[in-house]
Amino acid sequence: MEPLLVVDHVNKAFGGLRVTFDISFTVMPGDLSAIIGPNGAGKTTLFNQITGHLTPDSGRVLFQGEDITAMKPQAIVSRGMGRAFQVTSIFPEETVLENVRVACLSKRNEILNHFRHVSGFREATDRAYTILESLGLESHSERYAFELAHGDQKLLDIGIALGLEPKLLLLDEPTSGMSPEERQLTRELIVRLWKELNLTLIFIEHDMDIVFGIAQMVRVLHLGRLLAEGTPDEIRNNPEVITAYLGEEVR
């Protein structure tokens, strides 16, 4: 089986500040993996390089065997990579339904296709409702996105990404700002989406209960470097990771 994603010796600096340093790893189809590390470790910068929002200074990113290093985000999305952001990228003045429907229409290239607009609109609407049901947001479909609670806005951001029908989904701190109950529900949602939609999924997360509870593989960034990668048990007991990030209490 060929890797779905290959990050190959990726480097990024802003002026004299080295943010990611010679990072390499592969992600296989169907993996559910986490990226952890202290604030400023380079996690979101790495996501930005994978998704085309930043171009690496050197190194490559391959997706489904294709070099996507210099591609724009939209081109990468069209190839099957979706992302939900740490700070939500929803359309606050549109309804919840419209937020997801626009993504569904975009995936089908129907936004400007006047000849198929009616049928495409109906299909996109049905697809959007299905996604909202899977997220537990169907009852909010006609509300404006800005009216949603923070946790529901985070879920809507995931819904927009799902509307693009990704093969690989990247979630940047999906539970940030949530209550303990919301975090538990989101944890269950991530696993369910991964299984039901046959996704490959990578998430950045600071809640170690979630990381060690659901991830198959954990990668640790520290000072811009890939400090370690392995199973949750391997990472939990790695002396370098304990010293740099986890502390003895997590072990």
PDB file of C-alpha atoms in Angstrom:
ATOM      1  CA  MET A   1       0.000   0.000   0.000  1.00  0.00           C
ATOM      2  CA  GLU A   2       1.305   3.434  -0.984  1.00  0.00           C
ATOM      3  CA  PRO A   3       1.340   6.325   1.522  1.00  0.00           C
ATOM      4  CA  LEU A   4      -1.473   8.838   1.184  1.00  0.00           C
ATOM      5  CA  LEU A   5       0.683  11.701   2.474  1.00  0.00           C
ATOM      6  CA  VAL A   6       4.449  12.115   2.498  1.00  0.00           C
ATOM      7  CA  VAL A   7       6.126  15.028   4.264  1.00  0.00           C
ATOM      8  CA  ASP A   8       9.725  14.995   3.042  1.00  0.00           C
ATOM      9  CA  HIS A   9      12.385  17.076   4.859  1.00  0.00           C
ATOM     10  CA  VAL A  10      10.170  20.167   5.164  1.00  0.00           C
ATOM     11  CA  ASN A  11      11.712  23.401   6.433  1.00  0.00           C
ATOM     12  CA  LYS A  12      10.193  26.826   7.075  1.00  0.00           C
ATOM     13  CA  ALA A  13      11.658  30.009   8.544  1.00  0.00           C
ATOM     14  CA  PHE A  14      10.319  33.516   9.068  1.00  0.00           C
ATOM     15  CA  GLY A  15      13.334  35.793   8.943  1.00  0.00           C
ATOM     16  CA  GLY A  16      15.825  34.326  11.365  1.00  0.00           C
ATOM     17  CA  LEU A  17      13.222  32.222  13.171  1.00  0.00           C
ATOM     18  CA  ARG A  18      13.245  28.552  12.130  1.00  0.00           C
ATOM     19  CA  VAL A  19       9.691  27.280  12.645  1.00  0.00           C
ATOM     20  CA  THR A  20       9.833  23.795  11.135  1.00  0.00           C
ATOM     21  CA  PHE A  21      13.134  22.013  10.786  1.00  0.00           C
ATOM     22  CA  ASP A  22      13.711  19.014   8.498  1.00  0.00           C
ATOM     23  CA  ILE A  23      10.373  17.315   9.266  1.00  0.00           C
ATOM     24  CA  SER A  24       9.664  13.998   7.535  1.00  0.00           C
ATOM     25  CA  PHE A  25       6.923  11.410   8.008  1.00  0.00           C
ATOM     26  CA  THR A  26       4.401   9.364   6.044  1.00  0.00           C
ATOM     27  CA  VAL A  27       0.686   8.817   6.586  1.00  0.00           C
ATOM     28  CA  MET A  28      -0.967   5.659   5.291  1.00  0.00           C
ATOM     29  CA  PRO A  29      -4.559   5.474   4.016  1.00  0.00           C
ATOM     30  CA  GLY A  30      -7.004   4.974   6.896  1.00  0.00           C
ATOM     31  CA  ASP A  31      -4.667   6.243   9.627  1.00  0.00           C
ATOM     32  CA  LEU A  32      -5.998   8.203  12.594  1.00  0.00           C
ATOM     33  CA  SER A  33      -3.053  10.147  13.970  1.00  0.00           C
ATOM     34  CA  ALA A  34      -2.313  13.089  16.242  1.00  0.00           C
ATOM     35  CA  ILE A  35       0.310  15.812  16.300  1.00  0.00           C
ATOM     36  CA  ILE A  36       1.162  17.190  19.733  1.00  0.00           C
ATOM     37  CA  GLY A  37       3.684  19.537  21.248  1.00  0.00           C
ATOM     38  CA  PRO A  38       3.976  22.734  23.271  1.00  0.00           C
ATOM     39  CA  ASN A  39       2.736  26.081  21.991  1.00  0.00           C
ATOM     40  CA  GLY A  40       5.132  27.409  19.369  1.00  0.00           C
ATOM     41  CA  ALA A  41       6.362  23.951  18.400  1.00  0.00           C
ATOM     42  CA  GLY A  42       5.378  24.476  14.743  1.00  0.00           C
ATOM     43  CA  LYS A  43       2.231  22.358  14.566  1.00  0.00           C
ATOM     44  CA  THR A  44      -0.050  24.824  12.774  1.00  0.00           C
ATOM     45  CA  THR A  45       2.818  25.988  10.549  1.00  0.00           C
ATOM     46  CA  LEU A  46       3.289  22.376   9.506  1.00  0.00           C
ATOM     47  CA  PHE A  47      -0.434  22.062   8.709  1.00  0.00           C
ATOM     48  CA  ASN A  48      -0.181  25.277   6.682  1.00  0.00           C
ATOM     49  CA  GLN A  49       2.629  23.806   4.605  1.00  0.00           C
ATOM     50  CA  ILE A  50       0.754  20.559   4.014  1.00  0.00           C
ATOM     51  CA  THR A  51      -2.401  22.383   2.885  1.00  0.00           C
ATOM     52  CA  GLY A  52      -0.734  25.018   0.693  1.00  0.00           C
ATOM     53  CA  HIS A  53      -1.272  28.045   2.929  1.00  0.00           C
ATOM     54  CA  LEU A  54       2.510  28.277   3.282  1.00  0.00           C
ATOM     55  CA  THR A  55       5.177  27.066   0.861  1.00  0.00           C
ATOM     56  CA  PRO A  56       8.120  25.279   2.484  1.00  0.00           C
ATOM     57  CA  ASP A  57      11.514  26.898   2.053  1.00  0.00           C
ATOM     58  CA  SER A  58      12.801  23.444   1.181  1.00  0.00           C
ATOM     59  CA  GLY A  59      11.508  19.892   1.156  1.00  0.00           C
ATOM     60  CA  ARG A  60       8.396  18.409  -0.438  1.00  0.00           C
ATOM     61  CA  VAL A  61       4.831  17.424   0.350  1.00  0.00           C
ATOM     62  CA  LEU A  62       3.347  14.554  -1.657  1.00  0.00           C
ATOM     63  CA  PHE A  63      -0.352  13.691  -1.641  1.00  0.00           C
ATOM     64  CA  GLN A  64      -1.532  10.495  -3.339  1.00  0.00           C
ATOM     65  CA  GLY A  65       1.882  10.318  -5.006  1.00  0.00           C
ATOM     66  CA  GLU A  66       1.651  13.844  -6.479  1.00  0.00           C
ATOM     67  CA  ASP A  67       3.986  16.673  -5.496  1.00  0.00           C
ATOM     68  CA  ILE A  68       1.695  19.404  -4.106  1.00  0.00           C
ATOM     69  CA  THR A  69       4.433  21.519  -2.495  1.00  0.00           C
ATOM     70  CA  ALA A  70       3.876  24.643  -4.588  1.00  0.00           C
ATOM     71  CA  MET A  71       0.130  24.252  -5.181  1.00  0.00           C
ATOM     72  CA  LYS A  72      -2.473  26.732  -3.973  1.00  0.00           C
ATOM     73  CA  PRO A  73      -4.889  25.620  -1.231  1.00  0.00           C
ATOM     74  CA  GLN A  74      -7.869  25.324  -3.606  1.00  0.00           C
ATOM     75  CA  ALA A  75      -5.928  23.024  -5.919  1.00  0.00           C
ATOM     76  CA  ILE A  76      -5.003  20.825  -2.958  1.00  0.00           C
ATOM     77  CA  VAL A  77      -8.605  20.778  -1.739  1.00  0.00           C
ATOM     78  CA  SER A  78      -9.775  19.691  -5.189  1.00  0.00           C
ATOM     79  CA  ARG A  79      -7.452  16.688  -4.948  1.00  0.00           C
ATOM     80  CA  GLY A  80      -9.129  15.461  -1.779  1.00  0.00           C
ATOM     81  CA  MET A  81      -7.579  17.184   1.239  1.00  0.00           C
ATOM     82  CA  GLY A  82      -9.820  19.001   3.733  1.00  0.00           C
ATOM     83  CA  ARG A  83      -9.043  21.052   6.807  1.00  0.00           C
ATOM     84  CA  ALA A  84     -10.856  22.553   9.785  1.00  0.00           C
ATOM     85  CA  PHE A  85      -8.998  25.448  11.366  1.00  0.00           C
ATOM     86  CA  GLN A  86      -8.074  26.328  14.943  1.00  0.00           C
ATOM     87  CA  VAL A  87      -9.851  29.655  14.395  1.00  0.00           C
ATOM     88  CA  THR A  88     -13.027  28.749  12.540  1.00  0.00           C
ATOM     89  CA  SER A  89     -13.336  29.689   8.863  1.00  0.00           C
ATOM     90  CA  ILE A  90     -17.131  29.722   8.730  1.00  0.00           C
ATOM     91  CA  PHE A  91     -19.287  32.317   6.942  1.00  0.00           C
ATOM     92  CA  PRO A  92     -20.888  33.989   9.975  1.00  0.00           C
ATOM     93  CA  GLU A  93     -23.581  35.927   8.094  1.00  0.00           C
ATOM     94  CA  GLU A  94     -24.859  32.832   6.242  1.00  0.00           C
ATOM     95  CA  THR A  95     -27.075  30.104   7.653  1.00  0.00           C
ATOM     96  CA  VAL A  96     -25.608  26.888   8.969  1.00  0.00           C
ATOM     97  CA  LEU A  97     -27.080  25.016   6.010  1.00  0.00           C
ATOM     98  CA  GLU A  98     -25.690  27.480   3.488  1.00  0.00           C
ATOM     99  CA  ASN A  99     -22.205  27.203   4.978  1.00  0.00           C
ATOM    100  CA  VAL A 100     -22.101  23.487   4.248  1.00  0.00           C
ATOM    101  CA  ARG A 101     -24.091  23.655   1.010  1.00  0.00           C
ATOM    102  CA  VAL A 102     -21.583  26.074  -0.526  1.00  0.00           C
ATOM    103  CA  ALA A 103     -18.825  23.548   0.165  1.00  0.00           C
ATOM    104  CA  CYS A 104     -20.892  20.776  -1.411  1.00  0.00           C
ATOM    105  CA  LEU A 105     -21.578  22.898  -4.492  1.00  0.00           C
ATOM    106  CA  SER A 106     -17.909  23.815  -4.747  1.00  0.00           C
ATOM    107  CA  LYS A 107     -16.924  20.155  -4.691  1.00  0.00           C
ATOM    108  CA  ARG A 108     -19.287  19.482  -7.584  1.00  0.00           C
ATOM    109  CA  ASN A 109     -18.229  22.625  -9.504  1.00  0.00           C
ATOM    110  CA  GLU A 110     -21.879  23.713  -9.492  1.00  0.00           C
ATOM    111  CA  ILE A 111     -21.609  27.259  -8.174  1.00  0.00           C
ATOM    112  CA  LEU A 112     -21.185  28.780 -11.634  1.00  0.00           C
ATOM    113  CA  ASN A 113     -22.623  25.927 -13.703  1.00  0.00           C
ATOM    114  CA  HIS A 114     -25.970  27.405 -14.765  1.00  0.00           C
ATOM    115  CA  PHE A 115     -26.959  24.445 -16.948  1.00  0.00           C
ATOM    116  CA  ARG A 116     -27.017  22.025 -14.017  1.00  0.00           C
ATOM    117  CA  HIS A 117     -27.731  24.501 -11.261  1.00  0.00           C
ATOM    118  CA  VAL A 118     -31.169  23.201 -10.179  1.00  0.00           C
ATOM    119  CA  SER A 119     -30.256  19.526  -9.934  1.00  0.00           C
ATOM    120  CA  GLY A 120     -26.863  20.296  -8.452  1.00  0.00           C
ATOM    121  CA  PHE A 121     -28.395  22.613  -5.874  1.00  0.00           C
ATOM    122  CA  ARG A 122     -30.845  19.905  -4.790  1.00  0.00           C
ATOM    123  CA  GLU A 123     -28.102  17.294  -4.492  1.00  0.00           C
ATOM    124  CA  ALA A 124     -25.886  19.689  -2.550  1.00  0.00           C
ATOM    125  CA  THR A 125     -28.750  20.541  -0.194  1.00  0.00           C
ATOM    126  CA  ASP A 126     -29.414  16.871   0.520  1.00  0.00           C
ATOM    127  CA  ARG A 127     -25.722  16.255   1.097  1.00  0.00           C
ATOM    128  CA  ALA A 128     -25.463  19.282   3.406  1.00  0.00           C
ATOM    129  CA  TYR A 129     -28.398  18.090   5.529  1.00  0.00           C
ATOM    130  CA  THR A 130     -26.797  14.649   5.814  1.00  0.00           C
ATOM    131  CA  ILE A 131     -23.569  16.219   7.055  1.00  0.00           C
ATOM    132  CA  LEU A 132     -25.404  18.421   9.557  1.00  0.00           C
ATOM    133  CA  GLU A 133     -27.252  15.370  10.884  1.00  0.00           C
ATOM    134  CA  SER A 134     -23.952  13.524  11.356  1.00  0.00           C
ATOM    135  CA  LEU A 135     -22.682  16.487  13.399  1.00  0.00           C
ATOM    136  CA  GLY A 136     -25.864  16.940  15.418  1.00  0.00           C
ATOM    137  CA  LEU A 137     -26.448  20.382  13.894  1.00  0.00           C
ATOM    138  CA  GLU A 138     -29.564  19.677  11.829  1.00  0.00           C
ATOM    139  CA  SER A 139     -31.803  21.568  14.263  1.00  0.00           C
ATOM    140  CA  HIS A 140     -29.657  24.682  13.706  1.00  0.00           C
ATOM    141  CA  SER A 141     -29.728  24.529   9.901  1.00  0.00           C
ATOM    142  CA  GLU A 142     -31.632  27.808   9.432  1.00  0.00           C
ATOM    143  CA  ARG A 143     -29.778  29.776  12.100  1.00  0.00           C
ATOM    144  CA  TYR A 144     -27.032  32.189  11.142  1.00  0.00           C
ATOM    145  CA  ALA A 145     -23.603  30.760  11.832  1.00  0.00           C
ATOM    146  CA  PHE A 146     -22.611  33.630  14.138  1.00  0.00           C
ATOM    147  CA  GLU A 147     -25.506  32.690  16.443  1.00  0.00           C
ATOM    148  CA  LEU A 148     -24.031  29.285  17.238  1.00  0.00           C
ATOM    149  CA  ALA A 149     -22.167  28.547  20.450  1.00  0.00           C
ATOM    150  CA  HIS A 150     -18.389  28.247  20.093  1.00  0.00           C
ATOM    151  CA  GLY A 151     -18.419  24.451  20.181  1.00  0.00           C
ATOM    152  CA  ASP A 152     -21.078  24.272  17.466  1.00  0.00           C
ATOM    153  CA  GLN A 153     -19.112  26.718  15.315  1.00  0.00           C
ATOM    154  CA  LYS A 154     -16.144  24.348  15.557  1.00  0.00           C
ATOM    155  CA  LEU A 155     -18.399  21.497  14.434  1.00  0.00           C
ATOM    156  CA  LEU A 156     -19.708  23.594  11.551  1.00  0.00           C
ATOM    157  CA  ASP A 157     -16.133  24.210  10.414  1.00  0.00           C
ATOM    158  CA  ILE A 158     -15.680  20.436  10.288  1.00  0.00           C
ATOM    159  CA  GLY A 159     -18.938  20.208   8.345  1.00  0.00           C
ATOM    160  CA  ILE A 160     -17.637  22.636   5.714  1.00  0.00           C
ATOM    161  CA  ALA A 161     -14.524  20.485   5.324  1.00  0.00           C
ATOM    162  CA  LEU A 162     -16.672  17.352   5.002  1.00  0.00           C
ATOM    163  CA  GLY A 163     -18.729  19.029   2.279  1.00  0.00           C
ATOM    164  CA  LEU A 164     -15.600  18.888   0.121  1.00  0.00           C
ATOM    165  CA  GLU A 165     -15.566  15.078   0.465  1.00  0.00           C
ATOM    166  CA  PRO A 166     -11.936  14.772   1.559  1.00  0.00           C
ATOM    167  CA  LYS A 167      -9.843  11.637   1.536  1.00  0.00           C
ATOM    168  CA  LEU A 168      -7.546  13.244   4.113  1.00  0.00           C
ATOM    169  CA  LEU A 169      -8.974  15.503   6.828  1.00  0.00           C
ATOM    170  CA  LEU A 170      -6.783  17.724   9.007  1.00  0.00           C
ATOM    171  CA  LEU A 171      -8.270  19.107  12.234  1.00  0.00           C
ATOM    172  CA  ASP A 172      -6.391  21.895  14.010  1.00  0.00           C
ATOM    173  CA  GLU A 173      -7.266  21.755  17.730  1.00  0.00           C
ATOM    174  CA  PRO A 174     -10.869  20.624  17.205  1.00  0.00           C
ATOM    175  CA  THR A 175     -11.730  20.809  20.920  1.00  0.00           C
ATOM    176  CA  SER A 176     -10.092  24.135  21.811  1.00  0.00           C
ATOM    177  CA  GLY A 177     -12.356  26.347  23.908  1.00  0.00           C
ATOM    178  CA  MET A 178     -14.855  23.561  24.537  1.00  0.00           C
ATOM    179  CA  SER A 179     -16.288  22.382  27.831  1.00  0.00           C
ATOM    180  CA  PRO A 180     -15.341  18.904  29.092  1.00  0.00           C
ATOM    181  CA  GLU A 181     -18.689  17.562  27.885  1.00  0.00           C
ATOM    182  CA  GLU A 182     -18.239  19.118  24.442  1.00  0.00           C
ATOM    183  CA  ARG A 183     -14.716  17.701  24.214  1.00  0.00           C
ATOM    184  CA  GLN A 184     -15.990  14.210  24.958  1.00  0.00           C
ATOM    185  CA  LEU A 185     -18.700  14.519  22.306  1.00  0.00           C
ATOM    186  CA  THR A 186     -16.168  15.796  19.772  1.00  0.00           C
ATOM    187  CA  ARG A 187     -13.825  12.946  20.602  1.00  0.00           C
ATOM    188  CA  GLU A 188     -16.630  10.477  19.857  1.00  0.00           C
ATOM    189  CA  LEU A 189     -17.510  12.376  16.684  1.00  0.00           C
ATOM    190  CA  ILE A 190     -13.951  12.217  15.341  1.00  0.00           C
ATOM    191  CA  VAL A 191     -13.833   8.458  15.758  1.00  0.00           C
ATOM    192  CA  ARG A 192     -17.271   8.004  14.220  1.00  0.00           C
ATOM    193  CA  LEU A 193     -16.478  10.154  11.178  1.00  0.00           C
ATOM    194  CA  TRP A 194     -13.166   8.371  10.713  1.00  0.00           C
ATOM    195  CA  LYS A 195     -14.878   4.987  10.705  1.00  0.00           C
ATOM    196  CA  GLU A 196     -18.091   5.793   8.844  1.00  0.00           C
ATOM    197  CA  LEU A 197     -16.544   7.942   6.112  1.00  0.00           C
ATOM    198  CA  ASN A 198     -13.402   5.829   5.715  1.00  0.00           C
ATOM    199  CA  LEU A 199     -11.263   8.912   6.259  1.00  0.00           C
ATOM    200  CA  THR A 200      -7.580   9.335   6.862  1.00  0.00           C
ATOM    201  CA  LEU A 201      -7.441  11.858   9.686  1.00  0.00           C
ATOM    202  CA  ILE A 202      -4.704  13.919  11.349  1.00  0.00           C
ATOM    203  CA  PHE A 203      -5.495  16.178  14.291  1.00  0.00           C
ATOM    204  CA  ILE A 204      -3.579  18.640  16.443  1.00  0.00           C
ATOM    205  CA  GLU A 205      -4.689  18.459  20.053  1.00  0.00           C
ATOM    206  CA  HIS A 206      -3.618  19.537  23.558  1.00  0.00           C
ATOM    207  CA  ASP A 207      -6.039  17.266  25.432  1.00  0.00           C
ATOM    208  CA  MET A 208      -3.911  14.196  26.117  1.00  0.00           C
ATOM    209  CA  ASP A 209      -6.923  12.103  27.133  1.00  0.00           C
ATOM    210  CA  ILE A 210      -8.232  12.518  23.592  1.00  0.00           C
ATOM    211  CA  VAL A 211      -4.837  11.979  21.967  1.00  0.00           C
ATOM    212  CA  PHE A 212      -3.977   8.814  23.844  1.00  0.00           C
ATOM    213  CA  GLY A 213      -7.570   7.613  23.782  1.00  0.00           C
ATOM    214  CA  ILE A 214      -8.162   7.577  20.014  1.00  0.00           C
ATOM    215  CA  ALA A 215      -4.964   8.113  18.000  1.00  0.00           C
ATOM    216  CA  GLN A 216      -3.245   5.131  16.422  1.00  0.00           C
ATOM    217  CA  MET A 217      -0.052   7.106  15.844  1.00  0.00           C
ATOM    218  CA  VAL A 218       1.246  10.173  17.688  1.00  0.00           C
ATOM    219  CA  ARG A 219       3.874  12.594  16.399  1.00  0.00           C
ATOM    220  CA  VAL A 220       5.537  15.066  18.750  1.00  0.00           C
ATOM    221  CA  LEU A 221       6.923  18.410  17.599  1.00  0.00           C
ATOM    222  CA  HIS A 222       9.326  20.365  19.772  1.00  0.00           C
ATOM    223  CA  LEU A 223      11.154  23.542  18.740  1.00  0.00           C
ATOM    224  CA  GLY A 224      10.167  22.919  15.133  1.00  0.00           C
ATOM    225  CA  ARG A 225      11.561  19.400  14.979  1.00  0.00           C
ATOM    226  CA  LEU A 226       9.874  16.015  14.922  1.00  0.00           C
ATOM    227  CA  LEU A 227      11.009  14.826  18.317  1.00  0.00           C
ATOM    228  CA  ALA A 228       9.329  11.407  18.224  1.00  0.00           C
ATOM    229  CA  GLU A 229       6.605   9.363  16.555  1.00  0.00           C
ATOM    230  CA  GLY A 230       5.041   6.112  17.616  1.00  0.00           C
ATOM    231  CA  THR A 231       2.039   4.454  19.201  1.00  0.00           C
ATOM    232  CA  PRO A 232       0.392   6.170  22.187  1.00  0.00           C
ATOM    233  CA  ASP A 233       2.159   3.798  24.590  1.00  0.00           C
ATOM    234  CA  GLU A 234       5.531   4.447  22.946  1.00  0.00           C
ATOM    235  CA  ILE A 235       5.066   8.208  23.129  1.00  0.00           C
ATOM    236  CA  ARG A 236       3.726   8.119  26.693  1.00  0.00           C
ATOM    237  CA  ASN A 237       6.866   6.304  27.821  1.00  0.00           C
ATOM    238  CA  ASN A 238       9.428   8.135  25.680  1.00  0.00           C
ATOM    239  CA  PRO A 239      11.900   9.863  28.033  1.00  0.00           C
ATOM    240  CA  GLU A 240      12.585  12.733  25.619  1.00  0.00           C
ATOM    241  CA  VAL A 241       8.871  13.431  25.180  1.00  0.00           C
ATOM    242  CA  ILE A 242       8.260  13.277  28.924  1.00  0.00           C
ATOM    243  CA  THR A 243      11.051  15.789  29.546  1.00  0.00           C
ATOM    244  CA  ALA A 244      10.134  18.147  26.690  1.00  0.00           C
ATOM    245  CA  TYR A 245       6.367  18.116  26.921  1.00  0.00           C
ATOM    246  CA  LEU A 246       4.296  15.525  28.766  1.00  0.00           C
ATOM    247  CA  GLY A 247       5.791  15.470  32.235  1.00  0.00           C
ATOM    248  CA  GLU A 248       5.717  12.464  34.533  1.00  0.00           C
ATOM    249  CA  GLU A 249       2.037  12.811  35.439  1.00  0.00           C
ATOM    250  CA  VAL A 250       0.910  11.868  31.921  1.00  0.00           C
ATOM    251  CA  ARG A 251       3.179   8.853  31.951  1.00  0.00           C
TER     252      ARG A 251
END
